[in-house]
Amino acid sequence: MATSAVARETVFALRRQIAKIEGTLPERLQAPAGERPRAHAEGNVGGAPESNADVTIIRRGLAVASPDAFLPTGVERLDAALNGGLPKAALSEIHGLETRNAGAVAGFVLSLVSLILKGQNLPVLWIGTSEIFREAGFPYARGLQGMFGIAPEQLLFSEAAKLTDALWVAEEAAKMTALAAIILEIRGSPQRLDLTATRRLHARAQSAGRPVFLLRQAGEAEPTAAPVRLIVSAAAAASRRTIAGPLAGSIGRPAFTVSIGKSRSALPGQFTLEWNPDEHSFEERREERPENSVAVVSASRGRADPAPAPGTVVAFPAVGSFASGDQPSRPQRPAHIGPRRAG
């Protein structure tokens, strides 16, 4: 039994060393039976909670994460997939694949900010380039209070002419504990937004204990230091709910389609979330599909004569192929095969 306990302790120590070498990602490590998990962060002399043997380890410092380290969305399945929610002291990527989803991505991030601001009165800094603010616009200040419970004076904006300036502002702001969150909105896939730049943002967020949201509008999914990437798009709103049931022809709460694009502890998944502007909370909407999802078109009615039966099918030569002696005339030739003009 003593040999078995020593072997388990050795394996656990090796796993901690491997996690330390690999970098900054969260990992689920199982402590040996009968052992209390300890915090092994550099310079950390405090212990971890004693009750849970299966704990979340932050690899770079190997510090045991407390339950308060995550921002739960309130959706049980999504929080379970993310092992508690989005990390508070980290860089999180919110990705919109198309420009037309910019409003949905911004609305989803404002919903997360609304969850963060519950119980505190700190401001939020929104940083972006002039390009993205011209393309996607600014949030409507008078609608922030009613939809998200955010006072207009709590949302601060910083418009930078260049991406390098926006990154610098984000890095400096991420060090400040006087902000509840930092939002950096970027359009496309700029070269300067590389792994090194996102690592700096992630490190600053960890040091300050504040979340930094990276909004990627109409860009490709590229490697970043963010532990979690959520892909967000607009979902069709359901009908408004009444005591008598859904009100036909009405528009209900705003809805988002949220996919887990990247996570070190979760498998890919897709969720449809509705935002409740009264309670300032998310609710999951599950779509019930009928057994036969194929669209069925009813037969035409009220016609005197039915449609005639189709005639004989005649085979034509393939497009672009002509029989010998049957070449098209000069005006019928495609323009792209004509000679280029020299001048």
Tab-separated table of C-alpha atoms in Angstrom:
chain	number	residue	atom	x	y	z
A	1	MET	CA	0.000	0.000	0.000
A	2	ALA	CA	2.873	2.352	0.801
A	3	THR	CA	4.442	1.641	-2.597
A	4	SER	CA	1.124	2.362	-4.334
A	5	ALA	CA	0.737	5.690	-2.504
A	6	VAL	CA	4.276	6.711	-3.432
A	7	ALA	CA	3.630	5.816	-7.072
A	8	ARG	CA	0.441	7.904	-7.155
A	9	GLU	CA	2.241	10.848	-5.614
A	10	THR	CA	5.038	10.508	-8.167
A	11	VAL	CA	2.593	10.419	-11.076
A	12	PHE	CA	0.759	13.449	-9.746
A	13	ALA	CA	4.015	15.371	-9.334
A	14	LEU	CA	5.017	14.512	-12.904
A	15	ARG	CA	1.670	15.731	-14.208
A	16	ARG	CA	2.146	19.028	-12.382
A	17	GLN	CA	5.573	19.427	-13.957
A	18	ILE	CA	4.208	18.676	-17.438
A	19	ALA	CA	1.435	21.227	-16.947
A	20	LYS	CA	3.998	23.800	-15.845
A	21	ILE	CA	6.087	23.242	-18.971
A	22	GLU	CA	3.134	23.326	-21.384
A	23	GLY	CA	2.059	26.869	-20.547
A	24	THR	CA	-0.994	28.837	-19.539
A	25	LEU	CA	-4.024	26.645	-20.199
A	26	PRO	CA	-6.440	25.354	-17.547
A	27	GLU	CA	-6.321	21.637	-16.946
A	28	ARG	CA	-8.231	19.138	-14.816
A	29	LEU	CA	-5.797	17.247	-12.580
A	30	GLN	CA	-6.809	14.435	-10.235
A	31	ALA	CA	-5.088	14.506	-6.863
A	32	PRO	CA	-3.946	11.196	-5.352
A	33	ALA	CA	-6.452	9.452	-3.156
A	34	GLY	CA	-6.365	10.745	0.373
A	35	GLU	CA	-4.219	13.748	-0.570
A	36	ARG	CA	-5.237	17.375	-0.318
A	37	PRO	CA	-4.589	19.410	-3.484
A	38	ARG	CA	-2.069	22.131	-2.864
A	39	ALA	CA	-1.452	25.410	-4.700
A	40	HIS	CA	1.935	25.390	-6.428
A	41	ALA	CA	1.965	28.894	-7.861
A	42	GLU	CA	5.317	30.609	-7.819
A	43	GLY	CA	5.469	32.654	-4.656
A	44	ASN	CA	2.119	31.295	-3.430
A	45	VAL	CA	2.202	29.878	0.074
A	46	GLY	CA	-1.535	29.494	0.505
A	47	GLY	CA	-3.360	26.207	0.263
A	48	ALA	CA	-6.215	25.163	-1.974
A	49	PRO	CA	-9.727	24.318	-0.843
A	50	GLU	CA	-9.687	21.040	1.105
A	51	SER	CA	-12.980	19.514	0.039
A	52	ASN	CA	-12.576	18.915	-3.704
A	53	ALA	CA	-9.985	16.442	-4.993
A	54	ASP	CA	-10.729	17.170	-8.639
A	55	VAL	CA	-9.609	20.774	-8.993
A	56	THR	CA	-8.937	23.197	-11.798
A	57	ILE	CA	-5.271	24.083	-12.223
A	58	ILE	CA	-4.009	27.176	-14.001
A	59	ARG	CA	-0.965	25.758	-15.690
A	60	ARG	CA	1.446	28.666	-15.762
A	61	GLY	CA	1.364	29.225	-12.019
A	62	LEU	CA	-0.306	25.906	-11.213
A	63	ALA	CA	-2.602	27.814	-8.865
A	64	VAL	CA	-5.831	26.154	-7.801
A	65	ALA	CA	-8.760	28.152	-9.172
A	66	SER	CA	-11.535	29.043	-6.756
A	67	PRO	CA	-15.198	28.786	-7.748
A	68	ASP	CA	-15.270	32.599	-7.965
A	69	ALA	CA	-12.701	32.485	-10.777
A	70	PHE	CA	-15.409	31.908	-13.411
A	71	LEU	CA	-18.269	33.991	-14.739
A	72	PRO	CA	-21.293	31.698	-15.022
A	73	THR	CA	-23.696	32.513	-17.826
A	74	GLY	CA	-26.624	31.019	-15.938
A	75	VAL	CA	-27.221	28.437	-18.671
A	76	GLU	CA	-26.616	25.081	-17.026
A	77	ARG	CA	-25.465	23.151	-20.090
A	78	LEU	CA	-23.124	25.893	-21.324
A	79	ASP	CA	-21.593	26.440	-17.878
A	80	ALA	CA	-21.099	22.710	-17.479
A	81	ALA	CA	-19.381	22.542	-20.877
A	82	LEU	CA	-17.051	25.400	-19.856
A	83	ASN	CA	-16.378	23.871	-16.407
A	84	GLY	CA	-18.072	26.704	-14.569
A	85	GLY	CA	-18.278	29.504	-17.134
A	86	LEU	CA	-15.925	31.999	-18.707
A	87	PRO	CA	-12.710	32.740	-16.776
A	88	LYS	CA	-12.838	36.123	-15.068
A	89	ALA	CA	-9.098	36.816	-14.974
A	90	ALA	CA	-8.289	35.912	-18.566
A	91	LEU	CA	-8.577	36.882	-22.204
A	92	SER	CA	-11.772	35.546	-23.796
A	93	GLU	CA	-12.377	35.691	-27.540
A	94	ILE	CA	-15.852	36.449	-28.871
A	95	HIS	CA	-15.831	35.853	-32.615
A	96	GLY	CA	-18.261	37.008	-35.299
A	97	LEU	CA	-17.696	35.351	-38.663
A	98	GLU	CA	-19.477	38.015	-40.739
A	99	THR	CA	-19.878	41.771	-40.536
A	100	ARG	CA	-23.652	41.466	-40.351
A	101	ASN	CA	-23.233	39.684	-36.997
A	102	ALA	CA	-21.424	42.675	-35.449
A	103	GLY	CA	-24.549	43.796	-33.610
A	104	ALA	CA	-25.196	40.319	-32.213
A	105	VAL	CA	-21.577	39.969	-31.056
A	106	ALA	CA	-21.681	43.381	-29.358
A	107	GLY	CA	-25.021	42.561	-27.727
A	108	PHE	CA	-23.688	39.258	-26.412
A	109	VAL	CA	-20.633	40.941	-24.892
A	110	LEU	CA	-22.808	43.624	-23.303
A	111	SER	CA	-24.887	40.825	-21.794
A	112	LEU	CA	-21.731	39.347	-20.254
A	113	VAL	CA	-20.756	42.794	-18.969
A	114	SER	CA	-24.209	43.099	-17.404
A	115	LEU	CA	-23.551	39.869	-15.485
A	116	ILE	CA	-20.166	41.193	-14.345
A	117	LEU	CA	-21.539	44.540	-13.157
A	118	LYS	CA	-24.126	43.015	-10.838
A	119	GLY	CA	-23.249	44.296	-7.399
A	120	GLN	CA	-20.537	46.750	-8.476
A	121	ASN	CA	-20.432	50.223	-9.967
A	122	LEU	CA	-17.130	50.125	-11.867
A	123	PRO	CA	-16.831	51.416	-15.454
A	124	VAL	CA	-16.096	49.309	-18.540
A	125	LEU	CA	-13.657	50.420	-21.242
A	126	TRP	CA	-14.479	49.638	-24.893
A	127	ILE	CA	-11.450	50.020	-27.193
A	128	GLY	CA	-11.565	49.918	-30.967
A	129	THR	CA	-10.034	51.296	-34.114
A	130	SER	CA	-11.627	53.996	-36.212
A	131	GLU	CA	-12.297	51.385	-38.903
A	132	ILE	CA	-14.409	49.125	-36.715
A	133	PHE	CA	-16.365	51.996	-35.182
A	134	ARG	CA	-17.189	53.331	-38.663
A	135	GLU	CA	-18.260	49.872	-39.821
A	136	ALA	CA	-20.141	48.574	-36.778
A	137	GLY	CA	-20.991	51.797	-34.956
A	138	PHE	CA	-21.275	52.458	-31.221
A	139	PRO	CA	-23.768	50.940	-28.782
A	140	TYR	CA	-26.877	53.048	-28.296
A	141	ALA	CA	-26.322	54.727	-24.948
A	142	ARG	CA	-29.988	55.223	-24.059
A	143	GLY	CA	-30.702	51.545	-24.681
A	144	LEU	CA	-27.973	50.258	-22.373
A	145	GLN	CA	-29.933	50.914	-19.179
A	146	GLY	CA	-33.150	49.252	-20.278
A	147	MET	CA	-31.670	46.256	-22.080
A	148	PHE	CA	-28.608	45.462	-19.973
A	149	GLY	CA	-28.908	47.535	-16.819
A	150	ILE	CA	-25.710	49.438	-17.699
A	151	ALA	CA	-25.705	53.168	-17.013
A	152	PRO	CA	-24.426	55.141	-20.023
A	153	GLU	CA	-21.697	56.746	-17.919
A	154	GLN	CA	-20.332	53.292	-17.022
A	155	LEU	CA	-19.350	52.524	-20.617
A	156	LEU	CA	-16.230	54.379	-21.732
A	157	PHE	CA	-14.913	54.388	-25.314
A	158	SER	CA	-11.375	54.739	-26.636
A	159	GLU	CA	-11.035	55.168	-30.406
A	160	ALA	CA	-7.556	54.581	-31.820
A	161	ALA	CA	-6.382	55.436	-35.307
A	162	LYS	CA	-4.188	52.339	-35.637
A	163	LEU	CA	-4.276	48.806	-34.321
A	164	THR	CA	-0.951	49.254	-32.527
A	165	ASP	CA	-2.435	52.143	-30.557
A	166	ALA	CA	-5.524	50.108	-29.671
A	167	LEU	CA	-3.367	47.217	-28.440
A	168	TRP	CA	-1.280	49.591	-26.326
A	169	VAL	CA	-4.385	51.116	-24.735
A	170	ALA	CA	-5.782	47.640	-24.039
A	171	GLU	CA	-2.558	46.465	-22.397
A	172	GLU	CA	-2.360	49.538	-20.183
A	173	ALA	CA	-6.055	49.354	-19.271
A	174	ALA	CA	-5.829	45.641	-18.467
A	175	LYS	CA	-3.487	46.509	-15.579
A	176	MET	CA	-6.055	48.771	-13.935
A	177	THR	CA	-8.199	47.338	-11.174
A	178	ALA	CA	-10.511	50.385	-11.359
A	179	LEU	CA	-12.206	48.853	-14.441
A	180	ALA	CA	-14.717	46.029	-14.304
A	181	ALA	CA	-13.810	44.726	-17.774
A	182	ILE	CA	-11.992	45.690	-20.965
A	183	ILE	CA	-13.390	45.148	-24.453
A	184	LEU	CA	-11.084	45.242	-27.477
A	185	GLU	CA	-12.933	45.199	-30.820
A	186	ILE	CA	-10.946	44.333	-33.938
A	187	ARG	CA	-12.067	43.873	-37.534
A	188	GLY	CA	-10.652	41.202	-39.818
A	189	SER	CA	-7.439	39.260	-39.222
A	190	PRO	CA	-4.671	41.860	-38.833
A	191	GLN	CA	-1.121	40.586	-38.746
A	192	ARG	CA	-0.227	42.503	-35.580
A	193	LEU	CA	-2.912	40.672	-33.602
A	194	ASP	CA	-0.706	37.613	-33.284
A	195	LEU	CA	-0.060	35.083	-30.557
A	196	THR	CA	2.470	37.339	-28.829
A	197	ALA	CA	0.060	40.290	-28.588
A	198	THR	CA	-2.755	38.134	-27.200
A	199	ARG	CA	-0.378	36.522	-24.702
A	200	ARG	CA	0.450	39.967	-23.341
A	201	LEU	CA	-3.241	40.794	-22.963
A	202	HIS	CA	-3.912	37.451	-21.294
A	203	ALA	CA	-1.033	37.955	-18.840
A	204	ARG	CA	-2.230	41.462	-17.945
A	205	ALA	CA	-5.764	40.167	-17.363
A	206	GLN	CA	-4.455	37.426	-15.075
A	207	SER	CA	-2.348	39.881	-13.067
A	208	ALA	CA	-5.193	42.364	-12.557
A	209	GLY	CA	-7.867	39.727	-12.048
A	210	ARG	CA	-10.121	41.382	-14.635
A	211	PRO	CA	-11.637	39.939	-17.832
A	212	VAL	CA	-10.528	41.169	-21.242
A	213	PHE	CA	-12.920	40.411	-24.106
A	214	LEU	CA	-11.455	40.291	-27.606
A	215	LEU	CA	-14.174	40.953	-30.185
A	216	ARG	CA	-13.172	39.605	-33.578
A	217	GLN	CA	-15.514	40.908	-36.267
A	218	ALA	CA	-15.477	39.262	-39.714
A	219	GLY	CA	-12.119	37.570	-39.209
A	220	GLU	CA	-10.643	34.121	-39.575
A	221	ALA	CA	-10.163	31.891	-36.553
A	222	GLU	CA	-6.465	32.213	-35.768
A	223	PRO	CA	-4.301	31.018	-32.853
A	224	THR	CA	-4.610	33.277	-29.802
A	225	ALA	CA	-3.750	32.966	-26.131
A	226	ALA	CA	-7.434	33.116	-25.140
A	227	PRO	CA	-8.426	29.913	-23.293
A	228	VAL	CA	-11.971	30.149	-24.693
A	229	ARG	CA	-13.306	31.234	-28.078
A	230	LEU	CA	-17.059	31.610	-28.547
A	231	ILE	CA	-18.521	32.076	-32.028
A	232	VAL	CA	-21.647	34.228	-31.861
A	233	SER	CA	-24.301	35.027	-34.439
A	234	ALA	CA	-27.870	36.287	-34.332
A	235	ALA	CA	-30.653	33.758	-33.841
A	236	ALA	CA	-34.263	34.162	-34.866
A	237	ALA	CA	-36.340	35.625	-32.059
A	238	ALA	CA	-39.196	33.502	-30.804
A	239	SER	CA	-42.723	34.817	-30.416
A	240	ARG	CA	-43.496	36.912	-27.369
A	241	ARG	CA	-44.743	34.863	-24.455
A	242	THR	CA	-48.101	35.679	-22.871
A	243	ILE	CA	-50.336	34.008	-20.312
A	244	ALA	CA	-52.359	32.508	-23.146
A	245	GLY	CA	-49.226	31.236	-24.912
A	246	PRO	CA	-46.983	32.546	-27.704
A	247	LEU	CA	-48.359	35.633	-29.417
A	248	ALA	CA	-48.418	34.985	-33.144
A	249	GLY	CA	-46.657	37.540	-35.318
A	250	SER	CA	-44.800	39.163	-32.411
A	251	ILE	CA	-41.068	39.462	-31.752
A	252	GLY	CA	-39.774	38.157	-28.454
A	253	ARG	CA	-36.474	38.463	-26.638
A	254	PRO	CA	-33.150	38.854	-28.447
A	255	ALA	CA	-31.475	35.530	-29.101
A	256	PHE	CA	-27.937	34.411	-29.913
A	257	THR	CA	-26.475	31.302	-31.433
A	258	VAL	CA	-23.344	30.549	-29.413
A	259	SER	CA	-20.829	27.900	-30.463
A	260	ILE	CA	-17.756	26.804	-28.534
A	261	GLY	CA	-15.039	27.292	-31.120
A	262	LYS	CA	-12.108	26.626	-28.798
A	263	SER	CA	-11.794	25.464	-25.219
A	264	ARG	CA	-9.142	23.466	-23.422
A	265	SER	CA	-11.700	21.742	-21.238
A	266	ALA	CA	-14.831	21.492	-23.393
A	267	LEU	CA	-15.907	19.792	-26.580
A	268	PRO	CA	-17.407	21.839	-29.437
A	269	GLY	CA	-21.068	22.550	-28.928
A	270	GLN	CA	-23.806	24.941	-30.012
A	271	PHE	CA	-26.428	26.670	-27.886
A	272	THR	CA	-29.300	29.075	-28.520
A	273	LEU	CA	-29.481	31.663	-25.757
A	274	GLU	CA	-32.170	34.248	-25.090
A	275	TRP	CA	-31.408	37.411	-23.138
A	276	ASN	CA	-33.994	38.428	-20.590
A	277	PRO	CA	-33.808	42.266	-20.389
A	278	ASP	CA	-35.998	42.335	-17.279
A	279	GLU	CA	-34.013	39.874	-15.189
A	280	HIS	CA	-30.697	40.576	-16.967
A	281	SER	CA	-30.011	36.889	-17.404
A	282	PHE	CA	-29.612	34.244	-20.097
A	283	GLU	CA	-32.028	31.420	-20.785
A	284	GLU	CA	-31.453	28.512	-23.115
A	285	ARG	CA	-33.969	27.894	-25.863
A	286	ARG	CA	-34.119	24.368	-27.161
A	287	GLU	CA	-35.557	23.922	-30.617
A	288	GLU	CA	-37.890	20.963	-31.020
A	289	ARG	CA	-37.663	19.575	-34.517
A	290	PRO	CA	-40.488	17.521	-35.961
A	291	GLU	CA	-39.816	13.915	-36.886
A	292	ASN	CA	-40.152	14.681	-40.600
A	293	SER	CA	-38.253	17.914	-41.149
A	294	VAL	CA	-38.677	17.828	-44.944
A	295	ALA	CA	-40.870	20.647	-46.190
A	296	VAL	CA	-44.116	19.384	-47.738
A	297	VAL	CA	-45.958	21.563	-50.291
A	298	SER	CA	-49.679	21.025	-50.496
A	299	ALA	CA	-51.321	20.355	-53.847
A	300	SER	CA	-52.787	23.289	-55.767
A	301	ARG	CA	-56.507	23.817	-55.344
A	302	GLY	CA	-59.173	25.795	-57.111
A	303	ARG	CA	-57.761	25.359	-60.623
A	304	ALA	CA	-60.012	24.336	-63.494
A	305	ASP	CA	-57.390	22.501	-65.525
A	306	PRO	CA	-54.456	20.583	-64.057
A	307	ALA	CA	-50.987	21.292	-65.338
A	308	PRO	CA	-50.165	19.383	-68.539
A	309	ALA	CA	-47.821	16.443	-68.370
A	310	PRO	CA	-44.221	17.174	-69.386
A	311	GLY	CA	-43.273	16.424	-72.961
A	312	THR	CA	-40.390	14.438	-74.372
A	313	VAL	CA	-36.968	15.152	-72.863
A	314	VAL	CA	-34.492	16.253	-75.549
A	315	ALA	CA	-30.771	15.937	-74.979
A	316	PHE	CA	-28.700	19.030	-75.738
A	317	PRO	CA	-24.922	19.210	-76.087
A	318	ALA	CA	-23.008	20.267	-73.013
A	319	VAL	CA	-22.440	23.981	-72.513
A	320	GLY	CA	-19.333	25.098	-74.350
A	321	SER	CA	-19.233	22.136	-76.755
A	322	PHE	CA	-20.307	22.607	-80.409
A	323	ALA	CA	-20.513	20.177	-83.260
A	324	SER	CA	-18.144	20.593	-86.173
A	325	GLY	CA	-19.328	23.243	-88.605
A	326	ASP	CA	-21.656	24.699	-85.986
A	327	GLN	CA	-19.393	27.262	-84.300
A	328	PRO	CA	-21.012	30.345	-82.768
A	329	SER	CA	-20.857	33.624	-84.540
A	330	ARG	CA	-18.415	36.347	-83.497
A	331	PRO	CA	-20.824	38.284	-81.224
A	332	GLN	CA	-21.709	35.014	-79.384
A	333	ARG	CA	-18.160	34.219	-78.322
A	334	PRO	CA	-17.524	34.849	-74.602
A	335	ALA	CA	-15.693	38.055	-73.950
A	336	HIS	CA	-13.050	36.457	-71.713
A	337	ILE	CA	-11.612	34.355	-74.551
A	338	GLY	CA	-11.079	37.325	-76.857
A	339	PRO	CA	-7.609	38.830	-77.347
A	340	ARG	CA	-6.406	41.381	-74.784
A	341	ARG	CA	-5.872	44.912	-75.881
A	342	ALA	CA	-2.256	45.885	-76.220
A	343	GLY	CA	-2.849	49.534	-75.421
